[in-house]
XYZ file of C-alpha atoms in Angstrom:
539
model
C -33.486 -18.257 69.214
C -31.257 -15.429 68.282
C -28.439 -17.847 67.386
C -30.174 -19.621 65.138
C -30.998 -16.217 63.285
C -27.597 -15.148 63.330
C -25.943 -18.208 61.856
C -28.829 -18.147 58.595
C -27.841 -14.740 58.845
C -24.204 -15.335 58.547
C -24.987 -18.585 55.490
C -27.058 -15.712 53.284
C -24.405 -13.252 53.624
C -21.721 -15.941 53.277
C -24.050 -16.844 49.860
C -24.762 -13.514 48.424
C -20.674 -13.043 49.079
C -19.714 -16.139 47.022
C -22.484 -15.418 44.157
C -20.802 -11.904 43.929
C -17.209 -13.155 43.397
C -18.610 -15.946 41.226
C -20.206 -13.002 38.820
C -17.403 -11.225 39.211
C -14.713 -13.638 38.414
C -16.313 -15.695 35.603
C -17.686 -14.018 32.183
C -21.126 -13.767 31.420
C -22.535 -14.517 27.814
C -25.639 -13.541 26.505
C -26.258 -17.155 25.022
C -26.003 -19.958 27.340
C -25.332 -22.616 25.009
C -21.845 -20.878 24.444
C -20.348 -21.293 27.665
C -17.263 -22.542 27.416
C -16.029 -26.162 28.223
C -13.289 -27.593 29.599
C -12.647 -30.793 28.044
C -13.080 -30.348 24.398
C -10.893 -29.950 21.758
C -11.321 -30.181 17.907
C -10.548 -33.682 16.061
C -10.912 -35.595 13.221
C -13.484 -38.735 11.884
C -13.732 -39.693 8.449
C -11.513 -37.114 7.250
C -14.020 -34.447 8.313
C -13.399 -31.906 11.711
C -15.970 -31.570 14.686
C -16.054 -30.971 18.490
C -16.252 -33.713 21.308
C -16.149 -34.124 24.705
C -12.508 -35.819 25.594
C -13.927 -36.852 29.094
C -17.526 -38.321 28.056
C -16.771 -38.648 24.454
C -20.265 -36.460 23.713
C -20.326 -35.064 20.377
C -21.000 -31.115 20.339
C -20.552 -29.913 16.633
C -20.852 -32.838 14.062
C -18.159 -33.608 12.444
C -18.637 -32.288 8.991
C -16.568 -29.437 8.655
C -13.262 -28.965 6.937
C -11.228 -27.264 9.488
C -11.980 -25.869 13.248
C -10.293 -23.735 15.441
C -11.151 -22.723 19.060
C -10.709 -18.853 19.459
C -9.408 -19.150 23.063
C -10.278 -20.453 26.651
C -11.981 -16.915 27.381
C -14.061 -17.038 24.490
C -16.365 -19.930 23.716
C -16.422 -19.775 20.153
C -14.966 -21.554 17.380
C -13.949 -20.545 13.773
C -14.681 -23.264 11.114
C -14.132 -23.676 7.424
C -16.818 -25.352 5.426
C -16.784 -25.725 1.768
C -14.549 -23.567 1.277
C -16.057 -20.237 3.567
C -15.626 -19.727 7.039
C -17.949 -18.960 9.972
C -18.261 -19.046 13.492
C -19.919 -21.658 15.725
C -20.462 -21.745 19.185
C -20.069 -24.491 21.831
C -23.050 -26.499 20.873
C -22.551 -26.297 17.410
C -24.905 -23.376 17.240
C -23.948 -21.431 14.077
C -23.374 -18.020 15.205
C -21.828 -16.102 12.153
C -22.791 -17.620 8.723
C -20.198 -19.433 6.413
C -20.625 -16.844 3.934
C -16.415 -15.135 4.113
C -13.518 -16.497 2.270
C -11.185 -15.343 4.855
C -12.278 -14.519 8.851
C -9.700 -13.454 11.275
C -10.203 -13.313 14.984
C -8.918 -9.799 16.898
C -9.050 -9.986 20.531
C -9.711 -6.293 22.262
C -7.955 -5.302 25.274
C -8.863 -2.020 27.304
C -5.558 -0.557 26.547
C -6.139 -0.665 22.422
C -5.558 2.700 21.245
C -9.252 2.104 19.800
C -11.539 1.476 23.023
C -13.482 4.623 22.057
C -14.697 2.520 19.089
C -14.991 -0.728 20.746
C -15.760 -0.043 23.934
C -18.603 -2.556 24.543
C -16.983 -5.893 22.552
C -13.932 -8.495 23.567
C -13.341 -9.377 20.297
C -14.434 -8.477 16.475
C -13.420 -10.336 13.413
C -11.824 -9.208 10.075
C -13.404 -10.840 7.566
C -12.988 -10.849 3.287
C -16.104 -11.210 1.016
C -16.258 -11.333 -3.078
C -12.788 -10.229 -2.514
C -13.522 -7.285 -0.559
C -12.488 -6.732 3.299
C -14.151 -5.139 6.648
C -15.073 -5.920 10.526
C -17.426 -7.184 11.866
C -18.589 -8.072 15.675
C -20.087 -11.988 17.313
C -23.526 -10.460 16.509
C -22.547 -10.197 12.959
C -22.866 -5.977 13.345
C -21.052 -4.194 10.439
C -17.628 -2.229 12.379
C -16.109 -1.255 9.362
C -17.600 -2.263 5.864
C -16.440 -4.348 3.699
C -14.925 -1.946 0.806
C -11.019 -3.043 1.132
C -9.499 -4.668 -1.355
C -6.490 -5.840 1.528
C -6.426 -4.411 5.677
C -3.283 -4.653 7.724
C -5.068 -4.576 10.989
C -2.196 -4.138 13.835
C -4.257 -2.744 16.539
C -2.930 0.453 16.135
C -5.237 3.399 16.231
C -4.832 3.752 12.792
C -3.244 0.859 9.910
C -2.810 -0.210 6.516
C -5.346 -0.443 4.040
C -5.669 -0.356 0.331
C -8.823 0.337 -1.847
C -9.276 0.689 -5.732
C -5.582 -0.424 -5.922
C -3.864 1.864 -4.084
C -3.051 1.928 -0.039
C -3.564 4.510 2.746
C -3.735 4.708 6.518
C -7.442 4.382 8.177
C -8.636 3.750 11.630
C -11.694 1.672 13.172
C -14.205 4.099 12.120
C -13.336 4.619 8.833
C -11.919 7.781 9.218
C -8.904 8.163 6.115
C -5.363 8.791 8.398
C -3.193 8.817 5.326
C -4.711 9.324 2.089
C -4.990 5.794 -0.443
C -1.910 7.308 -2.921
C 0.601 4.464 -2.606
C 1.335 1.358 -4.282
C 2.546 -0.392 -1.496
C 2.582 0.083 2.222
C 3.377 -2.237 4.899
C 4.876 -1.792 8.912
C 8.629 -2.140 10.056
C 8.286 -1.426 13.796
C 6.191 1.607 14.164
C 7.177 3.246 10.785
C 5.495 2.206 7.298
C 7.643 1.037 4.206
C 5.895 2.716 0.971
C 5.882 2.726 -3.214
C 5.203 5.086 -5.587
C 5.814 5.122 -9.103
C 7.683 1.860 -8.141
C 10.279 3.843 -5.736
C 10.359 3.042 -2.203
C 10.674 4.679 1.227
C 9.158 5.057 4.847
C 6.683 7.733 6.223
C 5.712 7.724 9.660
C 2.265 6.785 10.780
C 1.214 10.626 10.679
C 2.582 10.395 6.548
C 5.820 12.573 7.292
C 7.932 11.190 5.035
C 11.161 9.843 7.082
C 13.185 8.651 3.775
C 12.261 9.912 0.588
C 10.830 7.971 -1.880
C 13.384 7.716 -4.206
C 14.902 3.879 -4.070
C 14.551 0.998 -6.093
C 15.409 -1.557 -3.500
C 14.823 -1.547 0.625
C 16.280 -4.663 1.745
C 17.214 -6.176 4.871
C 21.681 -7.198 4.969
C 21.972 -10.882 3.889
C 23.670 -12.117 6.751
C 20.818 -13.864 8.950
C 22.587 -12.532 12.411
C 21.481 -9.454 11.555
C 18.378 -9.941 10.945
C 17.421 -8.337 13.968
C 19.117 -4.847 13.968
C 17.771 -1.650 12.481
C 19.718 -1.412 9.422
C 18.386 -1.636 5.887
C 20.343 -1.125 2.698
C 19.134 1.334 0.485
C 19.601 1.433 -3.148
C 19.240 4.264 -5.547
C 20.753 3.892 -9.577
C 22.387 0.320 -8.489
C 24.518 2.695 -5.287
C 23.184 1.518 -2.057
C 23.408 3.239 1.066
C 21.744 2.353 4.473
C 18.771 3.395 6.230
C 18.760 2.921 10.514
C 15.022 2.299 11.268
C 15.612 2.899 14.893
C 17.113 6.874 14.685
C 14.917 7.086 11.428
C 18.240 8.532 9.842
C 20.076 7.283 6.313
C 22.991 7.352 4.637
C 23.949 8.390 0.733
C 23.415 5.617 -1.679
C 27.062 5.982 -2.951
C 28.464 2.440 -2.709
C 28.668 -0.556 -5.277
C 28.234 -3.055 -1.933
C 27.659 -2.848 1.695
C 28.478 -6.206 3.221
C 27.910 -6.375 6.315
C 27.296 -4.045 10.311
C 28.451 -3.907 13.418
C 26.986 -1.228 15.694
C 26.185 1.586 13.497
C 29.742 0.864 11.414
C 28.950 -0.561 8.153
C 31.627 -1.754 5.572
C 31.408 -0.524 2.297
C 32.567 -1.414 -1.204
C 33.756 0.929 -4.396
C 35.563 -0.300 -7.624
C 35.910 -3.770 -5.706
C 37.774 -1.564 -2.701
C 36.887 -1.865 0.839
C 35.977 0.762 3.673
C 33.830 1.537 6.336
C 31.637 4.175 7.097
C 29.151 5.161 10.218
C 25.570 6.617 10.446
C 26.728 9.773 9.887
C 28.090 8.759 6.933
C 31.643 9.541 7.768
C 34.306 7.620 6.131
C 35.773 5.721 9.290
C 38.338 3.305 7.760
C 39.055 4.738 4.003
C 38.330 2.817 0.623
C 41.496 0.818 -0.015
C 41.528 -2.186 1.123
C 41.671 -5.791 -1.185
C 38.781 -6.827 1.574
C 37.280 -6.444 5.002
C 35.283 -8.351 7.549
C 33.887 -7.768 10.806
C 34.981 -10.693 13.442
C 32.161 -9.057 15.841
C 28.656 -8.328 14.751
C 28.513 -6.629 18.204
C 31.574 -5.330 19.560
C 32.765 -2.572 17.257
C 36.503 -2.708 19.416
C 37.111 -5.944 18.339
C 39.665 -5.916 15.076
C 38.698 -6.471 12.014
C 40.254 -8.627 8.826
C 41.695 -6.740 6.328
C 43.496 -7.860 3.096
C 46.027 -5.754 1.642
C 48.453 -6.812 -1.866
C 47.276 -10.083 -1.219
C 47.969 -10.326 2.639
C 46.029 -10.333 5.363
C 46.496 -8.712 8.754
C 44.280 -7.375 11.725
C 43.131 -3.195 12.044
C 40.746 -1.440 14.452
C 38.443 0.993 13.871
C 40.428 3.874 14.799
C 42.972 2.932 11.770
C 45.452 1.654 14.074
C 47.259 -1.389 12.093
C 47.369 -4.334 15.227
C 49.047 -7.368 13.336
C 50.948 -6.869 9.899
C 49.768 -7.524 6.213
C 51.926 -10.830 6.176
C 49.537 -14.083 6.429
C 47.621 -15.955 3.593
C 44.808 -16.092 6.246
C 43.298 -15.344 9.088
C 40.379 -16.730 11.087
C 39.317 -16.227 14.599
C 39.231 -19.292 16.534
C 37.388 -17.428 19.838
C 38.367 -16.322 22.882
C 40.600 -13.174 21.734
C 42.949 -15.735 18.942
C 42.724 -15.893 15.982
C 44.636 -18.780 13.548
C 47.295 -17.329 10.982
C 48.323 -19.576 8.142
C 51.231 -18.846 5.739
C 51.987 -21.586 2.940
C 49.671 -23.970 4.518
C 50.774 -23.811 7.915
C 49.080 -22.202 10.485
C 49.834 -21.019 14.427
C 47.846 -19.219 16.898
C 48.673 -15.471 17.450
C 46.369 -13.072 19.822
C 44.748 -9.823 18.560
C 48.660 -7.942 18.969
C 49.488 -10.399 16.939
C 51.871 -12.347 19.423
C 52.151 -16.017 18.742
C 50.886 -18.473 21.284
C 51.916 -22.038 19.930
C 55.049 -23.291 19.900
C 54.042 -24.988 16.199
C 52.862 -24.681 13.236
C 49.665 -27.189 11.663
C 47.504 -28.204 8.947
C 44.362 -26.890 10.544
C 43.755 -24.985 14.096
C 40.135 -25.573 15.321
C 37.914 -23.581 17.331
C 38.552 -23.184 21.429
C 35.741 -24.685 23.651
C 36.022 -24.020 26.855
C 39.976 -23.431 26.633
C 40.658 -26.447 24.378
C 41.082 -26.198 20.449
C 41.721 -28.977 18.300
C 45.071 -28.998 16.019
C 45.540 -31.103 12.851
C 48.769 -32.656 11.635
C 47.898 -35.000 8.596
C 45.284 -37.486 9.794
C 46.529 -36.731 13.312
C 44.610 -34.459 15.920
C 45.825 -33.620 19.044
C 44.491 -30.623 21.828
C 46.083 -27.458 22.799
C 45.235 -24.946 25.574
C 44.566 -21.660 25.923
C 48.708 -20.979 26.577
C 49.832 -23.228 23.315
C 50.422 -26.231 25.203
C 49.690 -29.534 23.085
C 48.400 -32.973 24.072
C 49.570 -36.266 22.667
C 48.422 -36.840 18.897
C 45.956 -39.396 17.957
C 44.629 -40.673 14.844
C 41.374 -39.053 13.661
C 39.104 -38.845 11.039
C 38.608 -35.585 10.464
C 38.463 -34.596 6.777
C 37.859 -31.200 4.430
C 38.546 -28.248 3.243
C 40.039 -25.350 5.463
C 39.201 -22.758 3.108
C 36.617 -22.268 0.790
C 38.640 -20.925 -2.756
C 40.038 -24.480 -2.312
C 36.826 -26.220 -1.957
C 35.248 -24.604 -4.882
C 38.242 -25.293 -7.049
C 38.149 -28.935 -6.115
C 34.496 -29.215 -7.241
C 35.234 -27.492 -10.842
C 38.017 -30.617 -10.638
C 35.556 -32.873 -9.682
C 32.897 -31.831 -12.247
C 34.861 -31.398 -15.110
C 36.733 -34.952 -14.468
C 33.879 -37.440 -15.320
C 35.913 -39.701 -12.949
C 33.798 -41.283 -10.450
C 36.348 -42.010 -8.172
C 37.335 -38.049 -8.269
C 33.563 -37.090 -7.254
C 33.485 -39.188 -4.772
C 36.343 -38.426 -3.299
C 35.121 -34.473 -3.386
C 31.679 -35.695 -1.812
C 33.332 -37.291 1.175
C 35.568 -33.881 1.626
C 32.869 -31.342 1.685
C 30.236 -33.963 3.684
C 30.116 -33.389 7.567
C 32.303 -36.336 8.872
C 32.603 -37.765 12.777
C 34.331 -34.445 14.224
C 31.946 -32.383 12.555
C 28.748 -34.459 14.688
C 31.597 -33.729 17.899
C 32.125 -30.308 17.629
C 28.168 -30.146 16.904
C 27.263 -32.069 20.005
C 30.425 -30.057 22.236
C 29.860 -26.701 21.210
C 25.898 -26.706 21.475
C 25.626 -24.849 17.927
C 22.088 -25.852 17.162
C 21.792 -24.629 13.597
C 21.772 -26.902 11.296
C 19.884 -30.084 11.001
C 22.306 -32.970 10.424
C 22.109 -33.852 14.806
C 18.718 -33.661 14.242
C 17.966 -36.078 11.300
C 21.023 -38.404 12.874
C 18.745 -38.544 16.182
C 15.264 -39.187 13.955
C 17.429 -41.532 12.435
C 16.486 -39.835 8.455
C 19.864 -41.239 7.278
C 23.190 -42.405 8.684
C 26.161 -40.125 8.450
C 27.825 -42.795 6.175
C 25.261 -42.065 3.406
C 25.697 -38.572 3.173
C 28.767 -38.726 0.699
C 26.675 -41.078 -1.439
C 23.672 -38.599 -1.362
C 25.969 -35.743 -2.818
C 27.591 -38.146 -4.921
C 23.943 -39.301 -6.676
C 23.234 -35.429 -6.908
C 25.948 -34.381 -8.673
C 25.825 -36.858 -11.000
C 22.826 -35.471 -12.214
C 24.767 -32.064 -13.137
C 26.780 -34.159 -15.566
C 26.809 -33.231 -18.776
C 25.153 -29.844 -17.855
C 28.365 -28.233 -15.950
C 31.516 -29.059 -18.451
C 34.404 -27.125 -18.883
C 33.567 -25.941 -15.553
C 35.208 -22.738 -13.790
C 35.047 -20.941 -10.576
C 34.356 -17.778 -10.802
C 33.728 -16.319 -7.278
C 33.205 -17.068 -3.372
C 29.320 -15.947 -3.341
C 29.301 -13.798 0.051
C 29.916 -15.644 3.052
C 29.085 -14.299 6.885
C 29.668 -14.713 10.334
C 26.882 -16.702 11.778
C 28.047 -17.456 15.096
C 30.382 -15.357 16.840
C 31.152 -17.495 19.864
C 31.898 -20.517 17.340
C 33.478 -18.396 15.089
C 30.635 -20.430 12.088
C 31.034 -18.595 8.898
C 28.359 -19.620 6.011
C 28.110 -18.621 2.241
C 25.079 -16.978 1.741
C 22.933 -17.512 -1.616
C 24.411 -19.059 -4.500
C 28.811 -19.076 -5.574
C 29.088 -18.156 -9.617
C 31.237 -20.686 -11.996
C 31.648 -20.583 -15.704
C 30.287 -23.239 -17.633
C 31.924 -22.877 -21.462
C 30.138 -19.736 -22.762
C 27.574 -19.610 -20.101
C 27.883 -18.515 -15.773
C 26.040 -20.724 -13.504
C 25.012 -20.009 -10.270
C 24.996 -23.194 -7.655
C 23.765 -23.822 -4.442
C 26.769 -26.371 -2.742
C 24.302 -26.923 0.020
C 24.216 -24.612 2.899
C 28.032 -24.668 3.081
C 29.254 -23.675 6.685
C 32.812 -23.525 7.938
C 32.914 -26.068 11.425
C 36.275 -26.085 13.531
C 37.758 -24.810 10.480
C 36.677 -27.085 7.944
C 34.133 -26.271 5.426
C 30.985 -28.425 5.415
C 27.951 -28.719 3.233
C 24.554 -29.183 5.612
C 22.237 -29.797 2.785
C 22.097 -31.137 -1.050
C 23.321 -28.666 -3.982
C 21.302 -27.450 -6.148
C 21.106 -25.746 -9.796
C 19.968 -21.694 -8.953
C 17.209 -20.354 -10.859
């Protein structure tokens, strides 16, 4: 008898173990019908949203609401729109906060939120917006914070963003004012706070200290897209801009006309259409004299840089040092350490000491790909190595513009002609063409769209030229006497491919009148300008 007894003895324990993990492991929730399920997910009937089983097809919340959205797997809840308000249902359809908000937000709370003091019994709350006016609130539709905000920021910081009676301040979960409601604007860069008052700009810190005064009309991010992700922010004060460096929460004077572009704390600067560079410190690094400047590395501040001097163009580093003479027309980097020099319309390869690797000159060097670079002679292209040495020349149909004064020149041509024939012939130059889809598809740059729309099949590549062609000849008539009038600003946008692209719109004259057009996303590709998109008129 006594092993009998111990074996129900061991299956109880055994029980009560498994029932504790079970309560352990899986959440409990006060209402059962909101336990979570597996198989559902939100659809659409009749042009109307609702919640069914996917396995058994079983319909849990009719389908009569605008929109749904399922909060998570770990919470059984679901937000829905209806007639234009939102609320919150639960898994059975059960409404659990009424449709009464114009705007409800779901905040999940984790037990390392600097606000657990506050919320220390609730997984979630939601920010919601009534008669325009914004608070918290929790599942059990308990006010948190009321609803006296005219706009919250919430970033699950101990303290954020708020504004009320139409000006913005720093408050926390219990209402409790962190910065006082005295600006116009406010909102986060990383853990600092971009301000306005009086419409001037700066940052304070999340305490208020002010970490650049507020003094600027303009805190802007550079225009060049690779950048996007460093620190730097150009400042501008009476039309001189200057630049602010988020992460040491340090700035320099707004003294310059321009600041084009960054590499590594080295930005370069423009005065009276002259070209330096300074650093953080605001210490004049290269001095203001150059014709123009241009960083080949966004990232390696020992890389030389391009600098034009009495219409010439040669390679200088950083410390001054002069590495290859002021005696080309143009130079590009082509990768790897070269870089292609071109003098009347011939170009060679020469490394950064400015030695010179090919053994002749062409119409157009390309970019190097895994130690090969294209070369143009004509409608010939041949391949040469890393060394100089050159394959055997082949017909190819490779077609465009190698630099961009020439491209914008042809399309004043083309525009002012009237000739068809002219247009067209300036559409199929500055369209991408075979080589350009090759050096796409070898090179793995991913940014534009043309592989894309070529795979979906949106168009062939043969109808691009017409496409431009049936856009520009809606600019007729609007565009005579047409002349260029400047570049626009044009950036690195991939260093390994050596991609350059004009950013925002290039400036012509059009009789008594400047235009600004959009020549659609225009990128230089293995060293031949391409357009990626349609033009456009600018605003």
């Amino acid at each position: 008898m006594k092993w009998p007894l111990f074996i129900l003895l061991c299956l109880l324990s055994g029980t009560a173990y498994s029932q504790q993990n079970v309560e352990k492991e899986t959440p409990i929730y006060k209402d059962p019908a909101s336990l979570p399920y597996k198989n559902v997910s939100p659809s659409m009937r009749n042009g109307k949203m609702g919640l069914a089983n996917t396995r058994t097809l079983e319909t849990l919340i009719p389908f009569e609401y605008d929109n749904i959205e399922k909060i998570g797997d770990a919470f059984p809840y679901f937000i829905a729109q209806q007639n234009g308000n939102y609320g919150v249902l639960d898994g059975q359809g059960k409404t659990v906060i009424a449709f009464d908000y114009q705007q409800l937000l779901f905040h999940n709370i984790s037990s390392n939120d600097p606000y657990e003091d506050v919320l220390s019994d609730k997984d979630f709350i939601f920010q919601v917006k009534k008669n325009g006016l914004s608070g918290f609130i929790d599942i059990h539709h308990k006010t948190i914070l009321p609803l006296v905000y005219e706009h919250i920021y919430f970033d699950k910081s101990s303290s954020f963003p708020a504004s009320k009676a139409g000006k913005w301040g720093m408050i926390n979960l219990k209402g409790e004012i962190k910065i006082p409601f005295q600006y116009e604007e406010m909102g986060s860069i990383g853990n600092v706070y971009k301000v306005a008052s009086k419409g001037l700009k700066g940052f304070i810190s999340k305490e208020g200290k002010v970490l650049l005064p507020i003094q600027y009309t303009s805190i802007e991010r550079f225009m060049n897209n690779a950048l996007k992700n460093t620190p730097y922010y150009i400042i501008t004060n009476n039309s001189k801009k200057g630049v602010w460096d988020s992460k040491t929460q340090t700035y320099t004077a707004a003294l310059y006309d321009k600041i084009t572009d960054a590499c590594e704390g080295n930005f370069i600067v423009v005065n009276n259409n002259k070209y330096g560079i300074i650093n953080t410190k605001n210490e004049l690094i290269i001095p203001i004299q150059y014709d123009h400047l241009k960083f080949f590395s966004l990232k390696d501040p020992k890389q030389p840089l391009l600098a034009m001097a009495k219409g010439k163009y040669g390679l200088i580093d950083l410390s001054k040092k002069q590495v290859v003479a002021f005696q080309y027309d143009d130079i590009q980097s082509i990768s790897g350490g070269f870089y292609k020099a071109c003098t009347n319309g011939k170009c060679k390869v020469i490394d950064a000491q400015g030695r010179i690797i090919t053994k002749e000159v062409y119409d157009n060097i390309g970019i190097y790909i895994d130690g090969e670079a294209s070369v143009f002679k004509g409608d010939q292209m041949s391949i040469i190595n890393a060394y100089g040495d050159q394959g055997k020349f082949s017909s190819s149909d490779a077609r465009g513009y190698t630099d961009l004064k020439t491209l914008l020149e042809a399309f004043a041509t083309a525009m002012n002609s009237k000739n068809d024939s002219i247009i067209r012939a300036f559409c199929n130059n500055v369209t991408p063409d075979k080589h350009t889809v090759s050096f796409l598809e070898r090179s793995g740059f991913k940014d534009p769209s043309l592989l894309y729309d070529l795979r979906k099949k949106a168009y062939a590549l043969e109808d691009v030229p017409t496409m431009w062609f049936d856009r520009l000849k809606r600019f007729t008539g609007k565009l005579e006497n047409l002349q260029y009038v400047d570049n626009g600003i044009t950036y690195l946008q991939s260093e390994q491919f050596c991609v350059e692209s004009v950013v925002g719109s290039t400036t012509f004259k059009a009789g008594d009148k400047e235009v600004k057009i959009k020549l659609g996303g225009l990128m230089r590709v293995d060293g031949f300008w391409k357009a990626f998109n349609l033009p456009s008129m600018a605003d």
